[in-house]
CSV table of C-alpha atoms in Angstrom, one decimal:
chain,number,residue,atom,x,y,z
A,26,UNK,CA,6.0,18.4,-102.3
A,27,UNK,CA,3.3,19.1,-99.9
A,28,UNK,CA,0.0,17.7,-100.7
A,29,UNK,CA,-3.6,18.3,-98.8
A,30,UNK,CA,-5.9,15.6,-100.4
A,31,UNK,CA,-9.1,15.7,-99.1
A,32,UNK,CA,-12.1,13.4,-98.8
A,33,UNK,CA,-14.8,13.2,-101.7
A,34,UNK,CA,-18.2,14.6,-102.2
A,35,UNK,CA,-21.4,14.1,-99.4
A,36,UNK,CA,-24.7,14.6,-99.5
A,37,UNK,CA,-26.9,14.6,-96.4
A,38,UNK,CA,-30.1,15.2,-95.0
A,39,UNK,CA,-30.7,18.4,-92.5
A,40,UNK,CA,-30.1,17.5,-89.3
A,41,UNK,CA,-27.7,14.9,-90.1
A,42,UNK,CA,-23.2,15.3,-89.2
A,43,UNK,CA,-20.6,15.4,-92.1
A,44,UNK,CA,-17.5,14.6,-91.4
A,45,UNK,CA,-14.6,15.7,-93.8
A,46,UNK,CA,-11.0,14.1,-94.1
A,47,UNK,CA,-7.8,15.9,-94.9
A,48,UNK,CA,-4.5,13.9,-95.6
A,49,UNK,CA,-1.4,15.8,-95.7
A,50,UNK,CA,1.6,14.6,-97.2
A,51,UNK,CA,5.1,15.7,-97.9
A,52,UNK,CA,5.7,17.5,-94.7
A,53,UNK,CA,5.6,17.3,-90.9
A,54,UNK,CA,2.1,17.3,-90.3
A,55,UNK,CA,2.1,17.8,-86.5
A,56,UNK,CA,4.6,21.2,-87.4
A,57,UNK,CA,1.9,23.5,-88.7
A,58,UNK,CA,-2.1,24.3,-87.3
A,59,UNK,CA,-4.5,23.1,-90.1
A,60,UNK,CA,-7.8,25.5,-90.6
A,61,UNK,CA,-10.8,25.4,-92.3
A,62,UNK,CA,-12.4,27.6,-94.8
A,63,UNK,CA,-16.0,27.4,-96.2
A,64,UNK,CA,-17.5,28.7,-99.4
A,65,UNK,CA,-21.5,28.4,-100.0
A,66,UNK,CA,-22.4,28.6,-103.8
A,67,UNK,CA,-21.5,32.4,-105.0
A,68,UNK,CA,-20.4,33.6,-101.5
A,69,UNK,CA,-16.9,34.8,-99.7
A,70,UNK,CA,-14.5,32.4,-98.2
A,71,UNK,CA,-15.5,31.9,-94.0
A,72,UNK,CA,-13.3,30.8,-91.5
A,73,UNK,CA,-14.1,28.1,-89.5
A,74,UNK,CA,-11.9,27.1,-87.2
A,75,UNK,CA,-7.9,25.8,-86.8
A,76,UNK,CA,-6.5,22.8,-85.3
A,77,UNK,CA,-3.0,21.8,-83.7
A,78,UNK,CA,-2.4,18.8,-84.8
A,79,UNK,CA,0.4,18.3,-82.3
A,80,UNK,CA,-1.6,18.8,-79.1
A,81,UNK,CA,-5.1,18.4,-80.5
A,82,UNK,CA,-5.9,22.1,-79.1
A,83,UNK,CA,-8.9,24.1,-81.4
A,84,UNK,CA,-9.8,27.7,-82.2
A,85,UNK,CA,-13.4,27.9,-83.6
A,86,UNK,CA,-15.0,30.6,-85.2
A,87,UNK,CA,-17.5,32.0,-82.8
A,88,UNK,CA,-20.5,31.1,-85.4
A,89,UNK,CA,-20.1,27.4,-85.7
A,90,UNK,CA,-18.8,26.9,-81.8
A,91,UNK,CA,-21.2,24.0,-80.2
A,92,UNK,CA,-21.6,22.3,-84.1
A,93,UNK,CA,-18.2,22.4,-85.5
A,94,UNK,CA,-15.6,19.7,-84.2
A,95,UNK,CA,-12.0,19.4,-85.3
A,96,UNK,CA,-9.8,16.5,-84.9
A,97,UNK,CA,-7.0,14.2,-85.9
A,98,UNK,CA,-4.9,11.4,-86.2
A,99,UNK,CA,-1.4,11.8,-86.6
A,100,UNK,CA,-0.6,8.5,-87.1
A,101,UNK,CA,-1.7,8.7,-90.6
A,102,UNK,CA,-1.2,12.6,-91.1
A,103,UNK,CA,-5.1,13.3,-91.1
A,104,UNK,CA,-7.0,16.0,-90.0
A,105,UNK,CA,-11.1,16.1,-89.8
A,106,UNK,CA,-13.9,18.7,-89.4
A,107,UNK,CA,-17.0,17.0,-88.6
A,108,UNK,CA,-20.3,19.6,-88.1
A,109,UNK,CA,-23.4,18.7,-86.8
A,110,UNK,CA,-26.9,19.6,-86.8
A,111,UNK,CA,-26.4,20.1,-90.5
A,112,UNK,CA,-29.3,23.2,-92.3
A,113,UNK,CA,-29.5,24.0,-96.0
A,114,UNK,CA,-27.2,26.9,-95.7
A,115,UNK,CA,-24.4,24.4,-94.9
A,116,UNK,CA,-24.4,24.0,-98.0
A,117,UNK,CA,-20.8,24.7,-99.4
A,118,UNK,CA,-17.3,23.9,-100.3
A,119,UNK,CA,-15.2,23.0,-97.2
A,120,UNK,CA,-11.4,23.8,-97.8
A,121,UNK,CA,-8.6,22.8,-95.4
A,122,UNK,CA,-5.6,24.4,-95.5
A,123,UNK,CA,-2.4,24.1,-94.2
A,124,UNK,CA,-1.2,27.5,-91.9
A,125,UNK,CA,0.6,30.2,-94.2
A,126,UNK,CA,4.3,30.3,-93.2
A,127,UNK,CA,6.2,33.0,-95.2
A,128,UNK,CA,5.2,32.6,-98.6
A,129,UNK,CA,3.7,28.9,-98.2
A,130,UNK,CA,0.5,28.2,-98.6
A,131,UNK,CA,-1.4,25.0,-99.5
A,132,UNK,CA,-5.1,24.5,-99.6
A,133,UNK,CA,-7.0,20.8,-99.9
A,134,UNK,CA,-9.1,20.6,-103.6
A,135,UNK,CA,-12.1,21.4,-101.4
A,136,UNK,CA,-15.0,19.0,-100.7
A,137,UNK,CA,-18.6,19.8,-101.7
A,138,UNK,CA,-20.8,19.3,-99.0
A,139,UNK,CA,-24.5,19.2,-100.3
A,140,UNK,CA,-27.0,19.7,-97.5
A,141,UNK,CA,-30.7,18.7,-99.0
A,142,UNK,CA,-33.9,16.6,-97.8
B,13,UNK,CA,-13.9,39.3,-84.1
B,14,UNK,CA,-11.8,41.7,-86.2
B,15,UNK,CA,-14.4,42.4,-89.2
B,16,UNK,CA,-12.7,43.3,-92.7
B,17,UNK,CA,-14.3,45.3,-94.5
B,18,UNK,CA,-13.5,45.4,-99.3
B,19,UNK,CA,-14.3,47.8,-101.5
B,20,UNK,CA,-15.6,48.1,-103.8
B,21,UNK,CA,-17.5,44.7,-104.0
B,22,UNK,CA,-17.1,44.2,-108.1
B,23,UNK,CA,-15.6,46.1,-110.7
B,24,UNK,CA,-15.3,46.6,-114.2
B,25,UNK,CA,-12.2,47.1,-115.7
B,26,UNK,CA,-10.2,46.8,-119.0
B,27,UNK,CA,-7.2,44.7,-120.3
B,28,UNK,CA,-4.2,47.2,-119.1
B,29,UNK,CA,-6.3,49.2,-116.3
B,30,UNK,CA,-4.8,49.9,-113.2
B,31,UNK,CA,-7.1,48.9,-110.5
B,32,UNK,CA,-6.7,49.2,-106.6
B,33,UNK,CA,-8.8,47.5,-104.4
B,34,UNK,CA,-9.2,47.9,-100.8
B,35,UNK,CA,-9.2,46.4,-97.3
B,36,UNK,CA,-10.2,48.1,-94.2
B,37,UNK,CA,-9.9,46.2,-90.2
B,38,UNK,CA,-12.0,47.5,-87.6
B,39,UNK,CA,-9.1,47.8,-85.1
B,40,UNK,CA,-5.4,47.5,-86.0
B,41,UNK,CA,-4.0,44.5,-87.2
B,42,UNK,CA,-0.2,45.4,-87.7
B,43,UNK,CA,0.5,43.8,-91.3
B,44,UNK,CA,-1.1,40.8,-90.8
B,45,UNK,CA,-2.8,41.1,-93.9
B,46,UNK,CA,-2.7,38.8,-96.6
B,47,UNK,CA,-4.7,38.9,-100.1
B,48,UNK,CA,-5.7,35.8,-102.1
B,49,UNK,CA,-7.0,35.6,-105.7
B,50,UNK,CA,-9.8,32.9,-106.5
B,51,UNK,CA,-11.2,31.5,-109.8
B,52,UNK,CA,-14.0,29.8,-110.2
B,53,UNK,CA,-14.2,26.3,-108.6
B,54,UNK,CA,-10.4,26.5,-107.6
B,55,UNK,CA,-9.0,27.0,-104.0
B,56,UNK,CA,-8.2,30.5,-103.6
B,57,UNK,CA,-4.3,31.2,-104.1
B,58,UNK,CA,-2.2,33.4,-102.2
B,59,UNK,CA,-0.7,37.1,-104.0
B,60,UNK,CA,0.5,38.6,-100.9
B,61,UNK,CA,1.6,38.0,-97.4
B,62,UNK,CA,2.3,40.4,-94.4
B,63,UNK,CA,0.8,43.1,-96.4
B,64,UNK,CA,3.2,43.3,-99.1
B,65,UNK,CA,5.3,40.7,-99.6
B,66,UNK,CA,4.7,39.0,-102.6
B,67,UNK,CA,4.4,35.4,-102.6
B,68,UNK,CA,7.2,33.3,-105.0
B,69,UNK,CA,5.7,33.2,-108.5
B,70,UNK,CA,3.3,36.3,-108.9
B,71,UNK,CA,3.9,38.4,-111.2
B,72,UNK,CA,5.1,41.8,-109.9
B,73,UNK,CA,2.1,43.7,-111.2
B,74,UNK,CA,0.4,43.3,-108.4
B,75,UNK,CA,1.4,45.0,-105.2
B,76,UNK,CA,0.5,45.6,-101.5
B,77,UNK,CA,0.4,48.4,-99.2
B,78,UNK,CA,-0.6,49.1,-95.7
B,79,UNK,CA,-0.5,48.8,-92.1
B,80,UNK,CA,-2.5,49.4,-89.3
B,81,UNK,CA,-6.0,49.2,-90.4
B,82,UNK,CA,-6.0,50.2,-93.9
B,83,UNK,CA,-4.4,48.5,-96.9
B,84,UNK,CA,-4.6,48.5,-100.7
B,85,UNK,CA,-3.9,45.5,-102.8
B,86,UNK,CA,-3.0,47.0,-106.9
B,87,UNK,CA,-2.8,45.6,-109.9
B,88,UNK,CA,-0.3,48.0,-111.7
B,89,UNK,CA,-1.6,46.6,-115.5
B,90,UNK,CA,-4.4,44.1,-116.2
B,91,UNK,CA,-3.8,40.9,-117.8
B,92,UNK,CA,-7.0,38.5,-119.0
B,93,UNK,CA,-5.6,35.8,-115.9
B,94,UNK,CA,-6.4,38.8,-113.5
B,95,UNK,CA,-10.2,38.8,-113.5
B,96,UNK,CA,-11.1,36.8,-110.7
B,97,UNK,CA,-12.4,37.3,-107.5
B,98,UNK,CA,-10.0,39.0,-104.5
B,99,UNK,CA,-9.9,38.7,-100.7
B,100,UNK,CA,-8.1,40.4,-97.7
B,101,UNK,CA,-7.6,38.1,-95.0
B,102,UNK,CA,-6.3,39.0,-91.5
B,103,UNK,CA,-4.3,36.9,-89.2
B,104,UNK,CA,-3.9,39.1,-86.8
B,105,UNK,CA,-6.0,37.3,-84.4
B,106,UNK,CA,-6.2,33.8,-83.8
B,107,UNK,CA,-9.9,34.1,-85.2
B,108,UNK,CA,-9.3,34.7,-88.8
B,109,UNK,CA,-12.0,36.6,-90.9
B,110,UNK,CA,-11.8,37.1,-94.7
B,111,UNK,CA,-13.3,40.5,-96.3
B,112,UNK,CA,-16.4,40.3,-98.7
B,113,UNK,CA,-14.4,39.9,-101.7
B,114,UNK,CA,-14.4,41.9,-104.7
B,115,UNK,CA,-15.1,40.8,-107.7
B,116,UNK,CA,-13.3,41.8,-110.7
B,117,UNK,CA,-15.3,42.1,-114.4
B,118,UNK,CA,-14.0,42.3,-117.8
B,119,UNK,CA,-15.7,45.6,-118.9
């Protein structure tokens, strides 16, 4: 069964990167784009960005072009957003999620990023 | 971007309401509009794809409608698992934007 299992908890000063894991399991990772959603406490869902995993090309969201970067390593079926230049207001749940084909979706558990001096 | 915009933001409703909550694009997105249902600290979970198609497993009290730029997601009967918070999502465009959400109260 597909699985998105994704890294734990951070906690990090303003200015510093975070950089969040996602491991997919139970399908062809390099078949389907990966994106990232972002929640801060009692706010909407915010896209962030989507990444091929097969040739490594990105779409970000306008907002977090210049901080956001996504990346991964197929050899072990992971994909990473890593942003930069961290502020308060970064501080949120970061989903990935597998693209929606058909009925199929799958989301990672989400990892709380805590951004805080 | 293609903004989307919900209304209402929240509502209060009762156990067996019918409630109808909607989506608006700001240029035409086809039906490439899907609506998600989220609970409190869980991932958000998809109702509806391609306007209104419903995904394998949700109960066929909820529905969608739409095309173009204007869409309605309803809950024909409430159950006490609906109250949550819903979002339309377009993917239209390879830069995906979410709606506001609206949030959905027990009255």
């Amino acid at each position: 069964q597909v699985q998105l299992v994704q890294s734990g908890a951070e906690v990090k000063k303003p200015g510093a990167s975070v950089k969040v894991s996602c491991k997919a399991s139970g399908y062809i990772f390099t078949g389907y784009y990966m994106h990232w959603v972002r929640q801060a406490p009692g706010q909407g869902l915010e896209w962030m960005g989507r990444i091929n995993p097969n040739s490594g090309g990105t779409n970000y969201a306008q907002k977090f072009q210049g901080r956001v970067t996504m990346t991964r390593d197929t050899s072990i079926s992971t994909a990473y957003m890593e942003l930069s230049s961290l502020r308060s207001d970064d501080t949120a749940v970061y989903f990935c999620a597998r693209e929606r084909t058909g009925d199929e979706d799958y989301w990672g558990q989400g990892t709380l990023v805590t951004v805080s001096s | 971007d293609i903004q989307m915009t919900q209304s209402p933001s929240s509502l209060s409703a009762s156990v067996g309401d019918r409630v109808t909550i909607t989506c608006r694009a700001s240029q035409s997105i086809s039906t490439h509009l899907n609506w998600y249902q989220q609970k409190a600290g869980k991932a958000p979970k998809l109702l509806i794809y391609a306007a209104s198609s419903l995904q394998s497993g949700v109960p066929s009290r909820f529905s969608g409608s739409g095309s173009g730029t204007d869409f309605t997601l309803t809950i024909s009967s409430l159950q006490p698992e609906d109250f949550a918070t819903y979002y339309c999502q377009q993917s239209y465009s390879a830069q995906i934007t979410f709606g506001q959400g609206t949030r959905l109260e027990i009255k």
